Short mmCIF file of C-alpha atoms in Angstrom, two decimals:
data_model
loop_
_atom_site.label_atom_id
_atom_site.label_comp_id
_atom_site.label_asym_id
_atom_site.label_seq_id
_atom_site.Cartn_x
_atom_site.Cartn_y
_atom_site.Cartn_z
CA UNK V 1 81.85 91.02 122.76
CA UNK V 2 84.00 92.04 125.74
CA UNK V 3 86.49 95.09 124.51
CA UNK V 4 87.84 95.40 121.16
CA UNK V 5 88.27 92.99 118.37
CA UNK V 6 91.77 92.11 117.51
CA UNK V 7 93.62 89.52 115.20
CA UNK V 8 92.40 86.03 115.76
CA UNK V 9 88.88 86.90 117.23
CA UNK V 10 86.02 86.30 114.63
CA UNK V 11 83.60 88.12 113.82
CA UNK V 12 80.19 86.68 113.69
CA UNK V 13 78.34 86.15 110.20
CA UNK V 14 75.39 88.25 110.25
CA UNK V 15 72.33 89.60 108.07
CA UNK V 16 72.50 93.36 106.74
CA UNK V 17 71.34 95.51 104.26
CA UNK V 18 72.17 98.01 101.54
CA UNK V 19 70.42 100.56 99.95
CA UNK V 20 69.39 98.07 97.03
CA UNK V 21 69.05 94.79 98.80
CA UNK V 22 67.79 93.68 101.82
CA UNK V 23 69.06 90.67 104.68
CA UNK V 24 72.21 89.73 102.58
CA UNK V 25 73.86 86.69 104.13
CA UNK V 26 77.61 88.23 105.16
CA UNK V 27 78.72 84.77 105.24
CA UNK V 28 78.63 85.35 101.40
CA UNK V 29 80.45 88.55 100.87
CA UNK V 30 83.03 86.81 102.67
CA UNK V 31 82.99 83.70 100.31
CA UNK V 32 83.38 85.91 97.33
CA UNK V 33 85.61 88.37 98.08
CA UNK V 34 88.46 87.48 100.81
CA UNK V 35 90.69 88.69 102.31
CA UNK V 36 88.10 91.36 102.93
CA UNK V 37 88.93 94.69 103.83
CA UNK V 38 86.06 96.50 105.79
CA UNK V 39 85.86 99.63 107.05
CA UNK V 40 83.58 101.45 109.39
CA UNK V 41 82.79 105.08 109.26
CA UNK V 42 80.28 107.35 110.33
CA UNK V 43 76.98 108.10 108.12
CA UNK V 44 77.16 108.66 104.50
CA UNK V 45 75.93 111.85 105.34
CA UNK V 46 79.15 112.99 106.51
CA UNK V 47 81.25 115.30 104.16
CA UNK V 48 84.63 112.87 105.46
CA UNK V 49 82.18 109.26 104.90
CA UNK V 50 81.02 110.94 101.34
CA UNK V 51 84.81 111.86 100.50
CA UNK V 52 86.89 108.22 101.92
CA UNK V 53 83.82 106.34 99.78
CA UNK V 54 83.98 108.92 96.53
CA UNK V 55 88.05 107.68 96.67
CA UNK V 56 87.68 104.10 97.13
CA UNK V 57 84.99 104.65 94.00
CA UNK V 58 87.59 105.88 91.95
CA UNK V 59 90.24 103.76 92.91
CA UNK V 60 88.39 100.48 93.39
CA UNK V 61 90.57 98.72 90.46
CA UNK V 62 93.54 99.13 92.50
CA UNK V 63 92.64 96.51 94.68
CA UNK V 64 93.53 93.35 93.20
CA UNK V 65 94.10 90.88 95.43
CA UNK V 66 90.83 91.02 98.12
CA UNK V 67 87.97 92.71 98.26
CA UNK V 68 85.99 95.98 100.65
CA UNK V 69 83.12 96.53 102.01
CA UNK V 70 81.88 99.55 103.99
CA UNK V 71 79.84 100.09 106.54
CA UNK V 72 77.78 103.26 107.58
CA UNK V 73 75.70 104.72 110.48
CA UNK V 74 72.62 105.22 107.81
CA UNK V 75 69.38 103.97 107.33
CA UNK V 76 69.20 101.75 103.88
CA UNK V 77 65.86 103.28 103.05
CA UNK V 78 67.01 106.47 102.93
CA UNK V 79 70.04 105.62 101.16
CA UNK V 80 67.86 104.20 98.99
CA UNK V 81 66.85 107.13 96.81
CA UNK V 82 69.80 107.88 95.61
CA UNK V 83 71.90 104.84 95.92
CA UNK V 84 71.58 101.59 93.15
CA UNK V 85 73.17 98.46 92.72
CA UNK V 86 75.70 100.56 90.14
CA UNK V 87 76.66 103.54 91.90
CA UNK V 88 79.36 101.66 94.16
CA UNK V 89 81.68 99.27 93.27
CA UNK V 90 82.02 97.79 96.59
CA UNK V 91 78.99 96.78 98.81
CA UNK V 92 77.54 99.29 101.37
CA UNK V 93 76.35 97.99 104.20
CA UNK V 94 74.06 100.27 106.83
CA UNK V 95 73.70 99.97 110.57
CA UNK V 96 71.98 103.20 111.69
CA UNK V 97 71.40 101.64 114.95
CA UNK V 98 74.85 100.78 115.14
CA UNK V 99 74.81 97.10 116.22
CA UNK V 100 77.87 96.09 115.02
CA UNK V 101 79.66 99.57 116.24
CA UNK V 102 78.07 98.49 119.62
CA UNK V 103 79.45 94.87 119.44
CA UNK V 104 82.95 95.92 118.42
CA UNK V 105 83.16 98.53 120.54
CA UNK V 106 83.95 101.53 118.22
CA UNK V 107 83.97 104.58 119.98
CA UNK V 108 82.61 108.13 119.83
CA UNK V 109 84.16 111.21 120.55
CA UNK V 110 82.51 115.09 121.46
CA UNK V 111 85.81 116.49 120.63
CA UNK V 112 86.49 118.16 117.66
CA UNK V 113 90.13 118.54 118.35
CA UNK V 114 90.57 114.79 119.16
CA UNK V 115 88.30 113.21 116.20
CA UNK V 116 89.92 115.73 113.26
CA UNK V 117 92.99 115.34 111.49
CA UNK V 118 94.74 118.03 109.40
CA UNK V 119 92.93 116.51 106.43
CA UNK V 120 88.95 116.09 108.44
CA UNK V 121 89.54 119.67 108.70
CA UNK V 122 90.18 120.59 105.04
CA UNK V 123 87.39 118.34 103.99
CA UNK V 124 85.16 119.60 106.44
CA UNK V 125 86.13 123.45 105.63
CA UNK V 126 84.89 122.53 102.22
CA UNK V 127 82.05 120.99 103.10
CA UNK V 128 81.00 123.99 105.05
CA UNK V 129 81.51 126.28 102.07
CA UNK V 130 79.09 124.16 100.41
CA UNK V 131 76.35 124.76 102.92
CA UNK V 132 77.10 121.84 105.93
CA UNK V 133 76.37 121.92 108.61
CA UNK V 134 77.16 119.92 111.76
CA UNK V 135 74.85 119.57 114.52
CA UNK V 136 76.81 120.99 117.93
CA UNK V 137 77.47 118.54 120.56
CA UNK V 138 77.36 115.51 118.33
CA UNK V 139 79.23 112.78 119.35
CA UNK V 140 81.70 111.56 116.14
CA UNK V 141 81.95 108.31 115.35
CA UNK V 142 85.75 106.78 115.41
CA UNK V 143 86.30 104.33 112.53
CA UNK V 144 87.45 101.01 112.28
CA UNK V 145 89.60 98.94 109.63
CA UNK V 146 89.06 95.30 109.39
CA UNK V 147 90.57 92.84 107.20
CA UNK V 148 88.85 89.03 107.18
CA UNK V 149 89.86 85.88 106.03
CA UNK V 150 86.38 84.13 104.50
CA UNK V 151 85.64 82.59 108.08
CA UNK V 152 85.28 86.17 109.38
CA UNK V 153 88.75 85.45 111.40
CA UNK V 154 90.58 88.78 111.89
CA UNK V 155 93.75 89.22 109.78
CA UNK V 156 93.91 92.81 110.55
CA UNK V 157 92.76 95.23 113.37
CA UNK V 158 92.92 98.97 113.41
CA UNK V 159 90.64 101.67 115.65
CA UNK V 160 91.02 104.99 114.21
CA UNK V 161 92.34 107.78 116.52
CA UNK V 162 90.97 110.66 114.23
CA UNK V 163 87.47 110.44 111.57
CA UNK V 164 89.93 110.12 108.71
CA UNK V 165 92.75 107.09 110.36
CA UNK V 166 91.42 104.75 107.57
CA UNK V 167 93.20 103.17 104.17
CA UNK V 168 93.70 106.41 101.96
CA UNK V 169 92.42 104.75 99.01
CA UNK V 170 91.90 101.03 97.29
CA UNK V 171 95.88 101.32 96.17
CA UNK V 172 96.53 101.63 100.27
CA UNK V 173 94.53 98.75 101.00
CA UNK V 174 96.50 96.48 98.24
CA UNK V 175 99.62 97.92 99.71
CA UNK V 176 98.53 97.05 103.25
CA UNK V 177 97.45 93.13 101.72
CA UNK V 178 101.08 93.00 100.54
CA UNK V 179 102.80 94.07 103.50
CA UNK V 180 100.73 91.07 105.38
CA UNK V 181 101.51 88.89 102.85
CA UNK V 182 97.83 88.06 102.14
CA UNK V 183 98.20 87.78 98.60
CA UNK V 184 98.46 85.03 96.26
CA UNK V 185 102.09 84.00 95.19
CA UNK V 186 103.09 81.98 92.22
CA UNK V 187 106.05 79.25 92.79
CA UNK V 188 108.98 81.02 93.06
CA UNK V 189 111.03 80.66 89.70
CA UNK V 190 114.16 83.04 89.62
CA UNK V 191 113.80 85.23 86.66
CA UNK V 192 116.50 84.38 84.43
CA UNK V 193 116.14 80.77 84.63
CA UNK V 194 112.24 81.41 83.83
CA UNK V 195 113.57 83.82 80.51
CA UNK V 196 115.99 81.01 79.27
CA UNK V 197 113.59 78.85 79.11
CA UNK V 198 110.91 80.66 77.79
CA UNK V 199 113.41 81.44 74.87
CA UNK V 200 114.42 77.84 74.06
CA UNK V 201 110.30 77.28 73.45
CA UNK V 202 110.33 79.99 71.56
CA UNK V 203 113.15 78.95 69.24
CA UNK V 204 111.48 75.44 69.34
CA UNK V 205 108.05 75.48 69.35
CA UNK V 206 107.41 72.03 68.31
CA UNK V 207 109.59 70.37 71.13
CA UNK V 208 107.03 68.98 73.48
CA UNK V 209 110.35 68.88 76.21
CA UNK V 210 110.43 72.61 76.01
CA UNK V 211 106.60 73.39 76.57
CA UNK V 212 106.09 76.30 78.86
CA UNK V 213 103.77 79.23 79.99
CA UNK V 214 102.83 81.47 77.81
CA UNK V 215 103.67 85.14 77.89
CA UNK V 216 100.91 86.20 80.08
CA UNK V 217 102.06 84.00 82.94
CA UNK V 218 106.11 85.48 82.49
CA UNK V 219 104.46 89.05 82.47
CA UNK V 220 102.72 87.54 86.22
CA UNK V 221 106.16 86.40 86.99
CA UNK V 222 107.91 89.54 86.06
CA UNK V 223 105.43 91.82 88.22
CA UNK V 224 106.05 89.07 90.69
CA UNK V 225 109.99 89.85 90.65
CA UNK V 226 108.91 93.63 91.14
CA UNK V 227 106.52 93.50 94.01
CA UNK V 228 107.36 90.32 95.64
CA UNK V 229 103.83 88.47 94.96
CA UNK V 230 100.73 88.15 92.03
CA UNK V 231 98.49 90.13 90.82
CA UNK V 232 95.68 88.30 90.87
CA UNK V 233 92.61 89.53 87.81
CA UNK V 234 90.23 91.90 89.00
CA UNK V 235 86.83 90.34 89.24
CA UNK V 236 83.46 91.87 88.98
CA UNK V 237 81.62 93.23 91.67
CA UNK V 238 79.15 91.63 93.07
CA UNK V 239 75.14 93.19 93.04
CA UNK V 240 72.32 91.98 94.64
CA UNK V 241 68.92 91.21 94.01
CA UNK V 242 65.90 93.82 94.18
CA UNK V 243 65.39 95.42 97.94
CA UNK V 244 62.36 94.42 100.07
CA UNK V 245 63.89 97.43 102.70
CA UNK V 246 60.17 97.63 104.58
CA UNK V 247 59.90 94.29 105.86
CA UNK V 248 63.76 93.99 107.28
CA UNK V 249 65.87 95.49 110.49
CA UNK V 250 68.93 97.37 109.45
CA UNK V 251 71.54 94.43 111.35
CA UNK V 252 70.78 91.61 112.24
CA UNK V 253 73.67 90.24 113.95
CA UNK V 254 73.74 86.82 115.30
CA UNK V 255 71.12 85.97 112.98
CA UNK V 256 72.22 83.80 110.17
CA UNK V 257 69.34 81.42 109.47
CA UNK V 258 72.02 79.13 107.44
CA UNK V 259 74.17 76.84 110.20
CA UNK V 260 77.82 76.02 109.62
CA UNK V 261 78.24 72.41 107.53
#
């Protein structure tokens, strides 16, 4: 596409793989979990990649209301060998050629003092004291933060001005769903009208006049009151099927076999 993508473009669905599974329909991922946040970073290789996907790991359950994806400059074969279906909670999806980087136009950088934040540099200090080491001259790859209705239409658009300008962790990326009101919101009940008349069923439970939710759905209401929308149930994750990595390219964008209905 011509320059950068911003809200209201759409991305195109698209084939990729992982380091389990091979030509996964995006068009899917979408389906299941949307809004979708996804977020591009360098290779898994990299000590900042290893540490942004080792948070959003660990923090995964904070994100209630959407779903993530992320997407590396690796080769899924690789990957492979030490990457299953359980060692993620969010899908993994590797360009190594960098396709999609190409088509949404995510830049590189050969400056160290432009690409690093205060924090790139404390990971990366600690990475070196654990024996990495980064090629000279390498260009670094910029990242990019999407977030996708289940069309693939652009909700949200940010190009990272340093290797480490991404969502801090799944709690940021709930955070940043609430501020853009992309989460689910139960009819708007004013609390104490919603407590009164919970009380009256529970003081006559066998008046079929007074039948209301049950406590669960106050306690949604309540948290509701508190943060302005629902928490929707966290759902599994998705895994795919077995990998057939040696007869598939990395990205295949554009080609979705499967035609719009």
């Amino acid at each position: 596409m011509a320059g950068r993508i911003a809200v209201g473009d759409k991305l195109p669905f698209f084939l990729y793989d992982t380091p389990y599974s091979a030509q996964n329909r995006f068009r899917d991922l979408l389906a299941e979990k949307s809004p979708l946040v996804l977020i591009f970073m360098a290779n898994f290789g990299h000590p900042i990649t290893r540490t942004f996907a080792s948070r959003y790991a660990e923090t995964f359950s904070s994100l209630r209301d959407g779903g993530m994806a992320l997407v590396v400059r690796s080769r899924a074969d690789k990957l492979s060998r030490s990457i299953g279906p359980d060692t993620l909670p969010f899908p993994l999806l590797c360009d190594a050629d960098g396709v999609l980087y190409e088509y949404l136009d995510i830049p590189q950088n050969s400056s160290t003092l432009m690409t690093y934040s205060l924090e790139g540099w404390r990971i990366l200090r600690e990475a070196k004291k654990q024996g990495y080491r980064a090629a000279k001259g390498t260009p670094q790859q910029l990242p990019l933060t999407l977030i996708l209705d289940r069309d693939g239409t652009v909700l949200f658009s940010h190009y990272g001005a340093s290797l480490t300008d991404v969502p801090e962790d799944c709690a940021s990326m709930q955070s940043l769903l609430e501020e853009l009101d992309l989460t689910p919101d139960l009819p708007d009940i004013a609390p104490e009208d919603f407590r009164q008349a919970y009380d009256r069923r529970r003081a006559v439970p066998d008046d079929p006049s007074a039948a209301l939710p049950d406590e669960e759905t106050l306690d949604r209401h309540r948290r509701k009151t508190r943060h302005g929308r629902r928490r929707a149930p966290v759902e599994s994750v998705r895994e795919y099927g077995s990998p057939d990595l040696d007869k598939t390219s990395v990205v295949s964008l554009f080609d979705d076999p499967y035609d719009d209905d």
